[in-house]
Amino acid sequence: DYQKAFEFQKRALKFWTQDSLIQSNQHHIANTYAHLDAAYRHLE
């Protein structure tokens, strides 16, 4: 069933891109916190 396989592929791709977006967001947030922490220590 070609149509069903296509739908499944589309859903899997959407799920995968969502997942990698979340991961890169977490990485970005961690980087931001590290920068803020460094700036805060510099101010003290």
Coordinates of C-alpha atoms in Angstrom, one line a residue, residues 9-42:
Q9 CA 7.2 8.3 6.1
K10 CA 5.8 11.8 6.4
R11 CA 4.8 11.3 10.0
A12 CA 8.2 9.7 10.9
L13 CA 10.0 12.6 9.2
K14 CA 7.9 15.2 11.1
F15 CA 8.5 13.4 14.4
W16 CA 12.3 13.2 13.7
T17 CA 12.6 16.9 12.8
Q18 CA 10.6 17.8 15.9
D19 CA 12.9 15.7 18.0
S20 CA 16.1 17.2 16.6
L21 CA 14.7 20.7 17.0
I22 CA 14.0 20.0 20.7
Q23 CA 17.6 18.7 21.1
S24 CA 19.2 21.7 19.4
N25 CA 17.0 24.0 21.6
Q26 CA 18.2 22.3 24.7
H27 CA 21.8 22.7 23.5
H28 CA 21.1 26.4 22.8
I29 CA 19.6 27.0 26.2
A30 CA 22.5 25.3 27.9
N31 CA 24.9 27.5 26.0
T32 CA 22.9 30.6 26.9
Y33 CA 23.0 29.7 30.6
A34 CA 26.8 29.1 30.4
H35 CA 27.3 32.6 28.9
L36 CA 25.0 34.2 31.5
D37 CA 26.9 32.4 34.3
A38 CA 30.2 33.6 33.0
A39 CA 28.9 37.2 32.7
Y40 CA 27.5 37.0 36.2
R41 CA 30.8 35.8 37.7
H42 CA 32.6 38.5 35.8

